[in-house]
CSV table of C-alpha atoms and ligand atoms in Angstrom, one decimal:
chain,number,residue,atom,x,y,z
A,582,MET,CA,-20.4,-15.6,31.5
A,583,GLN,CA,-17.2,-17.6,31.4
A,584,ARG,CA,-14.5,-16.4,28.9
A,585,PHE,CA,-12.1,-18.7,27.2
A,586,LYS,CA,-9.4,-18.7,24.6
A,587,ALA,CA,-9.9,-20.0,21.1
A,588,LEU,CA,-8.0,-19.9,17.8
A,589,VAL,CA,-10.2,-18.2,15.3
A,590,ALA,CA,-9.7,-18.5,11.6
A,591,SER,CA,-11.3,-15.6,9.5
A,592,LYS,CA,-11.4,-14.9,5.8
A,593,ASP,CA,-11.5,-11.8,3.8
A,594,GLU,CA,-10.5,-10.7,0.3
A,595,THR,CA,-6.8,-10.9,1.4
A,596,GLY,CA,-7.1,-14.5,2.4
A,597,GLN,CA,-7.2,-16.4,5.7
A,598,SER,CA,-6.0,-15.1,9.0
A,599,LEU,CA,-5.7,-16.7,12.4
A,600,ALA,CA,-5.8,-15.1,15.9
A,601,TRP,CA,-6.2,-16.4,19.5
A,602,GLN,CA,-9.2,-14.6,20.8
A,603,GLU,CA,-11.3,-14.5,24.0
A,604,LEU,CA,-14.7,-15.8,23.4
A,605,GLY,CA,-17.8,-16.4,25.6
A,606,GLU,CA,-20.1,-19.4,25.7
A,607,GLY,CA,-22.6,-17.3,23.7
A,608,ASP,CA,-20.1,-17.2,20.8
A,609,LEU,CA,-20.2,-21.0,20.5
A,610,MET,CA,-22.3,-22.8,17.9
A,611,GLU,CA,-25.4,-24.9,18.5
A,612,GLY,CA,-25.2,-28.2,20.4
A,613,ASP,CA,-26.6,-30.0,23.3
A,614,VAL,CA,-23.4,-30.7,25.2
A,615,LEU,CA,-20.9,-28.1,26.5
A,616,VAL,CA,-17.4,-29.4,26.9
A,617,ARG,CA,-14.3,-28.0,28.7
A,618,VAL,CA,-11.6,-29.0,26.3
A,619,SER,CA,-8.3,-30.0,27.9
A,620,HIS,CA,-6.4,-31.5,24.9
A,621,SER,CA,-6.4,-31.5,21.2
A,622,THR,CA,-3.8,-32.5,18.6
A,623,VAL,CA,-2.4,-31.7,15.1
A,624,ASN,CA,-3.5,-34.0,12.3
A,625,TYR,CA,-2.5,-33.7,8.7
A,626,LYS,CA,-6.0,-32.2,8.0
A,627,ASP,CA,-5.4,-29.6,10.7
A,628,GLY,CA,-2.3,-28.7,8.9
A,629,LEU,CA,-4.2,-28.2,5.7
A,630,ALA,CA,-6.9,-26.1,7.5
A,631,ILE,CA,-4.5,-23.8,9.3
A,632,THR,CA,-2.3,-23.1,6.3
A,633,ALA,CA,-5.3,-22.9,4.0
A,634,LYS,CA,-3.5,-25.3,1.6
A,635,ALA,CA,-6.9,-27.1,1.1
A,636,PRO,CA,-10.5,-25.9,1.6
A,637,VAL,CA,-11.0,-27.8,4.9
A,638,ILE,CA,-12.7,-24.8,6.6
A,639,ARG,CA,-16.0,-24.3,4.9
A,640,ARG,CA,-17.7,-21.8,7.2
A,641,TRP,CA,-16.3,-18.5,8.5
A,642,PRO,CA,-15.2,-17.5,11.1
A,643,MET,CA,-14.1,-21.0,12.3
A,644,VAL,CA,-12.3,-22.5,15.3
A,645,PRO,CA,-10.2,-25.2,13.7
A,646,GLY,CA,-9.2,-28.5,15.3
A,647,ILE,CA,-10.8,-31.7,14.1
A,648,ASP,CA,-10.7,-33.5,17.4
A,649,PHE,CA,-10.6,-32.9,21.2
A,650,ALA,CA,-10.7,-34.5,24.6
A,651,GLY,CA,-12.3,-32.9,27.6
A,652,LYS,CA,-15.0,-33.0,30.3
A,653,VAL,CA,-18.7,-32.2,30.0
A,654,VAL,CA,-19.7,-29.0,31.7
A,655,SER,CA,-23.5,-29.3,31.0
A,656,SER,CA,-25.6,-31.5,28.8
A,657,SER,CA,-29.2,-31.9,27.7
A,658,HIS,CA,-28.3,-35.1,25.8
A,659,SER,CA,-29.5,-38.3,27.4
A,660,GLU,CA,-26.1,-40.1,27.2
A,661,PHE,CA,-23.9,-37.4,28.8
A,662,LYS,CA,-23.9,-35.6,32.1
A,663,ALA,CA,-21.6,-32.9,33.7
A,664,GLY,CA,-18.3,-34.4,34.6
A,665,ASP,CA,-18.2,-37.1,31.9
A,666,ALA,CA,-14.9,-37.5,30.2
A,667,VAL,CA,-15.5,-37.4,26.4
A,668,ILE,CA,-13.7,-37.4,23.0
A,669,LEU,CA,-14.6,-36.2,19.6
A,670,ASN,CA,-13.2,-37.0,16.2
A,671,GLY,CA,-14.5,-35.5,12.9
A,672,TRP,CA,-18.1,-35.0,12.1
A,673,GLY,CA,-17.1,-31.7,10.4
A,674,VAL,CA,-15.8,-30.2,13.7
A,675,GLY,CA,-13.1,-27.7,12.8
A,676,GLU,CA,-14.5,-27.6,9.3
A,677,THR,CA,-18.1,-26.4,9.6
A,678,HIS,CA,-18.6,-26.5,13.4
A,679,PHE,CA,-16.3,-24.8,15.9
A,680,GLY,CA,-13.6,-27.3,16.8
A,681,GLY,CA,-10.9,-28.3,19.2
A,682,TYR,CA,-8.5,-25.3,19.3
A,683,ALA,CA,-10.5,-23.7,22.1
A,684,GLN,CA,-10.9,-24.2,25.8
A,685,MET,CA,-14.6,-24.8,25.4
A,686,ALA,CA,-16.7,-26.5,22.7
A,687,ARG,CA,-20.4,-26.9,22.3
A,688,VAL,CA,-21.3,-29.9,20.1
A,689,LYS,CA,-24.0,-32.5,19.4
A,690,GLY,CA,-23.9,-35.2,22.0
A,691,ASP,CA,-24.4,-37.7,19.1
A,692,TRP,CA,-20.9,-36.8,18.0
A,693,LEU,CA,-19.2,-37.5,21.3
A,694,LEU,CA,-17.9,-40.8,22.7
A,695,LYS,CA,-17.2,-41.6,26.3
A,696,MET,CA,-13.5,-41.6,26.9
A,697,PRO,CA,-12.2,-45.2,27.3
A,698,PRO,CA,-11.3,-45.5,31.0
A,699,GLN,CA,-7.9,-47.0,30.1
A,700,PHE,CA,-6.8,-43.7,28.6
A,701,SER,CA,-6.1,-40.2,30.0
A,702,PRO,CA,-7.3,-37.2,27.9
A,703,ALA,CA,-3.7,-36.6,26.8
A,704,GLU,CA,-3.4,-40.2,25.6
A,705,CYS,CA,-6.7,-39.9,23.7
A,706,MET,CA,-5.3,-37.0,21.8
A,707,ALA,CA,-1.9,-38.7,21.4
A,708,ILE,CA,-4.0,-41.2,19.5
A,709,GLY,CA,-6.2,-38.5,18.0
A,710,THR,CA,-7.9,-38.8,14.6
A,711,ALA,CA,-4.7,-40.2,13.1
A,712,GLY,CA,-4.5,-43.1,15.5
A,713,TYR,CA,-8.2,-43.8,15.4
A,714,THR,CA,-7.9,-43.9,11.6
A,715,ALA,CA,-5.0,-46.3,11.9
A,716,MET,CA,-7.3,-48.5,13.9
A,717,LEU,CA,-10.0,-48.2,11.3
A,718,CYS,CA,-7.5,-49.4,8.7
A,719,VAL,CA,-6.5,-52.4,10.8
A,720,LEU,CA,-10.2,-53.3,11.3
A,721,ALA,CA,-10.7,-53.1,7.5
A,722,LEU,CA,-7.8,-55.5,7.0
A,723,GLU,CA,-9.2,-57.9,9.6
A,724,ARG,CA,-12.7,-57.7,8.0
A,725,HIS,CA,-11.2,-58.7,4.7
A,726,GLY,CA,-9.4,-61.7,6.2
A,727,VAL,CA,-5.8,-60.4,6.4
A,728,LYS,CA,-4.1,-62.5,9.1
A,729,PRO,CA,-0.5,-62.6,10.3
A,730,GLY,CA,0.0,-66.0,8.7
A,731,ASN,CA,-0.8,-64.6,5.2
A,732,GLY,CA,2.4,-62.5,5.0
A,733,PRO,CA,3.7,-59.0,6.0
A,734,VAL,CA,1.7,-55.8,6.0
A,735,LEU,CA,3.1,-52.6,4.4
A,736,VAL,CA,2.6,-49.3,6.2
A,737,THR,CA,3.2,-46.2,4.2
A,738,GLY,CA,3.9,-42.7,5.6
A,739,ALA,CA,5.4,-44.8,8.4
A,740,ALA,CA,7.0,-42.1,10.6
A,741,GLY,CA,3.8,-39.9,10.5
A,742,GLY,CA,0.8,-40.2,12.8
A,743,VAL,CA,-1.4,-42.8,11.1
A,744,GLY,CA,1.7,-44.8,10.2
A,745,SER,CA,3.3,-44.8,13.7
A,746,VAL,CA,0.0,-46.0,15.3
A,747,ALA,CA,-0.6,-48.5,12.6
A,748,ILE,CA,2.8,-50.1,13.1
A,749,ALA,CA,2.4,-50.4,16.8
A,750,LEU,CA,-1.1,-51.9,16.4
A,751,LEU,CA,-0.1,-54.4,13.7
A,752,ALA,CA,3.0,-55.5,15.6
A,753,LYS,CA,1.0,-56.1,18.7
A,754,LEU,CA,-1.4,-58.2,16.7
A,755,GLY,CA,1.4,-60.4,15.5
A,756,PHE,CA,2.0,-59.0,12.0
A,757,GLN,CA,5.3,-58.6,10.4
A,758,VAL,CA,5.4,-54.9,9.4
A,759,ILE,CA,7.2,-53.4,6.4
A,760,ALA,CA,7.5,-49.6,7.1
A,761,SER,CA,7.9,-47.3,4.1
A,762,THR,CA,9.4,-44.0,5.0
A,763,GLY,CA,11.2,-41.0,3.5
A,764,ARG,CA,13.0,-40.7,6.8
A,765,THR,CA,15.2,-43.8,6.8
A,766,ALA,CA,17.2,-42.1,9.6
A,767,GLU,CA,14.1,-42.9,11.7
A,768,ALA,CA,14.7,-46.7,11.3
A,769,ASP,CA,15.4,-47.2,15.0
A,770,TYR,CA,12.2,-45.3,15.9
A,771,LEU,CA,10.2,-47.4,13.5
A,772,LYS,CA,11.7,-50.7,14.7
A,773,GLY,CA,11.0,-49.6,18.3
A,774,LEU,CA,7.3,-49.3,17.3
A,775,GLY,CA,7.5,-52.9,15.9
A,776,ALA,CA,8.5,-52.6,12.2
A,777,THR,CA,10.5,-55.6,11.1
A,778,GLU,CA,11.7,-54.1,7.8
A,779,ILE,CA,12.2,-50.5,6.6
A,780,ILE,CA,12.0,-49.5,3.0
A,781,ASP,CA,12.8,-46.2,1.4
A,782,ARG,CA,9.5,-44.6,0.2
A,783,ALA,CA,11.3,-43.8,-3.1
A,784,GLU,CA,10.8,-47.5,-4.0
A,785,LEU,CA,7.0,-46.8,-4.1
A,786,SER,CA,6.7,-43.2,-5.2
A,787,LYS,CA,7.2,-43.5,-9.0
A,788,PRO,CA,4.4,-44.6,-11.4
A,789,ALA,CA,3.4,-48.2,-10.8
A,790,ARG,CA,3.4,-51.2,-13.2
A,791,PRO,CA,0.0,-52.9,-13.3
A,792,LEU,CA,1.4,-55.9,-11.4
A,793,ASN,CA,4.7,-56.4,-9.7
A,794,LYS,CA,6.3,-59.1,-7.5
A,795,GLU,CA,3.9,-60.0,-4.6
A,796,ARG,CA,5.4,-58.7,-1.4
A,797,TRP,CA,2.7,-58.1,1.2
A,798,ALA,CA,-0.6,-59.6,2.3
A,799,GLY,CA,-2.0,-56.2,3.1
A,800,ALA,CA,-1.2,-52.5,3.4
A,801,VAL,CA,-2.2,-49.4,5.4
A,802,ASP,CA,-1.7,-46.5,3.1
A,803,ALA,CA,-1.6,-42.9,4.3
A,804,VAL,CA,0.0,-41.6,1.2
A,805,GLY,CA,-2.2,-42.2,-1.9
A,806,SER,CA,-1.0,-41.4,-5.5
A,807,HIS,CA,1.8,-43.6,-7.0
A,808,THR,CA,2.5,-45.1,-3.6
A,809,LEU,CA,-1.0,-46.5,-3.3
A,810,ALA,CA,-0.8,-47.8,-6.9
A,811,ASN,CA,2.5,-49.5,-6.1
A,812,ALA,CA,1.1,-50.9,-2.9
A,813,LEU,CA,-1.7,-52.5,-4.9
A,814,SER,CA,0.6,-53.8,-7.6
A,815,MET,CA,2.7,-55.7,-5.0
A,816,THR,CA,-0.1,-57.1,-2.9
A,817,LYS,CA,-0.3,-60.9,-2.7
A,818,TYR,CA,-3.2,-62.8,-4.2
A,819,GLY,CA,-6.4,-62.2,-2.2
A,820,GLY,CA,-4.9,-59.4,0.0
A,821,THR,CA,-6.3,-56.0,1.0
A,822,VAL,CA,-5.0,-52.5,1.0
A,823,ALA,CA,-6.7,-50.0,3.4
A,824,ALA,CA,-6.5,-46.5,1.9
A,825,CYS,CA,-6.9,-43.5,4.2
A,826,GLY,CA,-4.6,-40.8,3.1
A,827,LEU,CA,-3.2,-38.5,0.4
A,828,ALA,CA,0.2,-37.2,1.7
A,829,GLN,CA,1.7,-37.8,-1.8
A,830,GLY,CA,-1.4,-36.9,-3.7
A,831,MET,CA,-5.1,-37.5,-4.3
A,832,ASP,CA,-4.6,-39.1,-7.7
A,833,LEU,CA,-4.5,-42.8,-8.2
A,834,ALA,CA,-3.0,-44.1,-11.5
A,835,THR,CA,-3.5,-47.8,-11.3
A,836,SER,CA,-5.1,-50.5,-13.4
A,837,VAL,CA,-7.7,-53.1,-12.8
A,838,ALA,CA,-5.0,-55.8,-12.9
A,839,PRO,CA,-4.5,-56.2,-9.1
A,840,PHE,CA,-8.3,-56.5,-8.7
A,841,ILE,CA,-9.1,-58.9,-11.5
A,842,LEU,CA,-5.9,-61.0,-11.7
A,843,ARG,CA,-5.0,-61.1,-8.0
A,844,ALA,CA,-8.4,-60.6,-6.3
A,845,VAL,CA,-6.9,-57.7,-4.3
A,846,THR,CA,-9.4,-55.5,-2.3
A,847,LEU,CA,-9.0,-51.8,-2.0
A,848,ALA,CA,-10.7,-50.8,1.2
A,849,GLY,CA,-11.6,-47.2,1.7
A,850,VAL,CA,-11.3,-45.8,5.2
A,851,ASP,CA,-13.0,-42.6,6.4
A,852,SER,CA,-12.9,-41.4,10.0
A,853,VAL,CA,-15.0,-38.3,9.7
A,854,MET,CA,-18.5,-39.7,9.0
A,855,ALA,CA,-17.8,-43.2,10.4
A,856,PRO,CA,-20.9,-44.5,12.2
A,857,LYS,CA,-20.9,-44.6,15.9
A,858,PRO,CA,-20.8,-48.4,16.4
A,859,LEU,CA,-17.6,-48.5,14.3
A,860,ARG,CA,-16.1,-45.7,16.4
A,861,VAL,CA,-16.9,-47.5,19.6
A,862,GLU,CA,-15.3,-50.6,18.2
A,863,ALA,CA,-12.2,-48.7,17.1
A,864,TRP,CA,-11.7,-47.0,20.4
A,865,SER,CA,-12.3,-50.2,22.4
A,866,ARG,CA,-9.8,-52.0,20.2
A,867,LEU,CA,-7.3,-49.2,20.7
A,868,ALA,CA,-7.7,-49.6,24.4
A,869,ALA,CA,-7.0,-53.4,24.1
A,870,ASP,CA,-4.4,-53.4,21.4
A,871,LEU,CA,-2.3,-50.2,21.5
A,872,ASP,CA,0.8,-50.5,23.6
A,873,ARG,CA,0.8,-47.4,25.8
A,874,ALA,CA,4.6,-47.3,26.2
A,875,LYS,CA,4.8,-47.2,22.3
A,876,LEU,CA,2.2,-44.5,22.3
A,877,GLU,CA,4.3,-42.4,24.7
A,878,ALA,CA,7.4,-43.0,22.6
A,879,MET,CA,5.7,-41.6,19.5
A,880,THR,CA,4.2,-38.5,21.2
A,881,VAL,CA,5.4,-35.0,22.1
A,882,THR,CA,3.3,-32.5,24.1
A,883,ARG,CA,3.2,-28.9,23.2
A,884,PRO,CA,1.2,-25.8,24.3
A,885,ALA,CA,-1.8,-25.1,22.0
A,886,ALA,CA,-0.3,-21.8,20.9
A,887,ASP,CA,2.3,-23.9,18.9
A,888,VAL,CA,-0.3,-25.2,16.5
A,889,VAL,CA,0.1,-22.4,14.0
A,890,ALA,CA,3.9,-23.2,13.7
A,891,LEU,CA,3.3,-27.0,13.6
A,892,ALA,CA,0.8,-26.8,10.7
A,893,PRO,CA,3.3,-26.3,7.9
A,894,GLU,CA,5.7,-28.8,9.6
A,895,ILE,CA,3.2,-31.6,9.5
A,896,LEU,CA,2.4,-30.9,5.8
A,897,ALA,CA,6.2,-31.0,5.1
A,898,GLY,CA,6.4,-34.5,6.7
A,899,LYS,CA,8.6,-33.1,9.4
A,900,VAL,CA,6.4,-34.1,12.4
A,901,ARG,CA,7.4,-37.5,13.7
A,902,GLY,CA,4.6,-39.6,15.3
A,903,ARG,CA,2.0,-37.6,17.2
A,904,VAL,CA,1.7,-34.2,18.9
A,905,VAL,CA,-0.6,-33.5,21.9
A,906,LEU,CA,-1.7,-30.0,22.4
A,907,GLU,CA,-2.5,-28.8,25.9
A,908,LEU,CA,-5.4,-26.2,26.0
A,909,GLY,CA,-4.5,-25.2,29.6
B,202,LIG,P1,1.4,-37.1,9.0
B,202,LIG,O1,2.0,-35.9,8.3
B,202,LIG,O2,1.7,-37.3,10.4
B,202,LIG,O3,1.9,-38.4,8.2
B,202,LIG,C1,2.0,-38.4,6.8
B,202,LIG,C2,3.3,-39.1,6.4
B,202,LIG,O4,3.3,-39.3,5.0
B,202,LIG,C3,4.6,-38.3,6.6
B,202,LIG,O5,5.0,-38.3,8.0
B,202,LIG,C4,5.5,-38.9,5.7
B,202,LIG,O6,6.0,-40.1,6.3
B,202,LIG,C5,4.6,-39.3,4.5
B,202,LIG,N1,4.7,-38.3,3.4
B,202,LIG,C6,4.6,-37.0,3.5
B,202,LIG,N2,4.7,-36.4,2.3
B,202,LIG,C7,4.9,-37.4,1.4
B,202,LIG,C8,5.1,-37.5,0.0
B,202,LIG,N3,5.1,-36.4,-0.7
B,202,LIG,N4,5.2,-38.7,-0.6
B,202,LIG,C9,5.2,-39.8,0.2
B,202,LIG,N5,5.1,-39.8,1.5
B,202,LIG,C10,4.9,-38.6,2.1
B,202,LIG,O7,-0.1,-37.1,8.7
B,202,LIG,P2,-1.3,-38.0,9.4
B,202,LIG,O8,-0.7,-39.3,9.9
B,202,LIG,O9,-2.0,-37.2,10.4
B,202,LIG,O10,-2.2,-38.3,8.2
B,202,LIG,C11,-1.7,-39.1,7.1
B,202,LIG,C12,-2.7,-39.1,5.9
B,202,LIG,O11,-3.9,-39.7,6.3
B,202,LIG,C13,-3.0,-37.7,5.5
B,202,LIG,O12,-3.1,-37.6,4.1
B,202,LIG,C14,-4.4,-37.4,6.1
B,202,LIG,O13,-5.2,-36.5,5.4
B,202,LIG,C15,-5.0,-38.8,6.0
B,202,LIG,N6,-6.0,-39.0,7.0
B,202,LIG,C16,-7.2,-39.5,6.6
B,202,LIG,C17,-8.2,-39.7,7.5
B,202,LIG,C18,-9.5,-40.3,6.9
B,202,LIG,O14,-10.5,-40.2,7.6
B,202,LIG,N7,-9.5,-40.9,5.8
B,202,LIG,C19,-8.1,-39.5,8.9
B,202,LIG,C20,-6.7,-39.1,9.3
B,202,LIG,C21,-5.7,-38.9,8.4
B,202,LIG,P3,7.6,-40.6,6.1
B,202,LIG,O15,8.4,-39.4,6.5
B,202,LIG,O16,7.7,-41.8,7.0
B,202,LIG,O17,7.7,-40.9,4.7
C-alpha cells in the first residue's frame, strides 16, 4: 500500500498538536474518488484551524487544508476517472473530512470540480478558496446590478488573498477600485493589481454612523465588524455590499438606515456550501476574467512544510496576496 505524508492535527487535554506523519490509503476517510494532491494553499480559515484560534476543526484527528488541486488516482464516481485534473474548495474538507495538507485525499466526487483547462494546478491554488470567494463576491455584485458606470467599488482587506483577487477581477471588468488597506506601503502593489485609489483602513475601522457621504456603488468586504458597517453607510443609493469575511471581527454594529433609506443590499457570500452550478460559474469566470500575470504577481510558492509557520502570519495580516503550497 502506498505511503504518503500528511499534516495531522490531534487534540488532547493539553490542546491541539500538529505533526507531519506517514499515512496509508487505509487511513483516509470515506469517499468515491482518490486524489494525488499536488498543491494546496493557506487561506485565513486554514490559519484559524492550524493555530486553533477558532474551532474550524470539528473532528479529531484531522488533516487540515480547506482546498487542494491534484489528479485522480482512482474513482467510482461517474464524472471522474483516473488521470483527471481536479480541484476542491470547502465542503467541510479540512474541518470534518481529511483535507489538502496531505499528498493523497479521498473525497466525495460530488465535491470535486474538473480543473479549468486554462489553469495549472499551481494557478488553481494561487486562486484557492480566497480567490474563488472573491469571484463569488463579484458575481453577487453583478447579480444585484452593480455596473462600472454606477461608481467605484470598495475592496476591504485589499492586500490579503480575497482582496487582491477581487481588485484584479474588478479592474479587468472595468470598475474603478478603491482599495482599503492597513498596509499603505503596499500602494504600488495594489495599483499594479488595478486599484485606482488607496485608502487607509483606519478610515473604516471605527464605529460607523448610520449614514455617511455616498462614496461607492458596491463593496467586496473581507473584514466585517465596523469596516462592514462603514462600507454600508457610505454605499450609494441602490448599491450592494458583498460580505464574505471577518478579519476585523464577526460583529456587525450597523442600523437599518442604509437598507431603508438608500435601498442598499447586503449580499452574504459563502464558499463552503455553495452549490455546484455556482462553483462551476465562478471557476469559469475566473478562467475568463482573472489576469494571469496579476495572479502571478500576487502569489508566492512555498513547500507544504511551511504551512505551520504561515498560519499565525496570515492571521496577523502579514501575508500579502496568495501563497501556493507544493505537496511534492
Ligand atoms: P487574508 O489574511 O489574506 O486577508 C485578510 C486581510 O484583511 C488582511 O490581509 C488585511 O488586509 C485585513 N485585515 C486583517 N486584520 C484586520 C483587522 N483587524 N482590521 C481590518 N482589516 C484587517 O485572508 P483571506 O483573504 O484568506 O480571507 C479574508 C477573509 O475572508 C477572512 O475573514 C476569511 O475567513 C474570509 N473568507 C470567507 C470565505 C467565505 O466562504 N465566506 C471564504 C474565504 C475567506 P490589509 O493589510 O490590506 O488591511
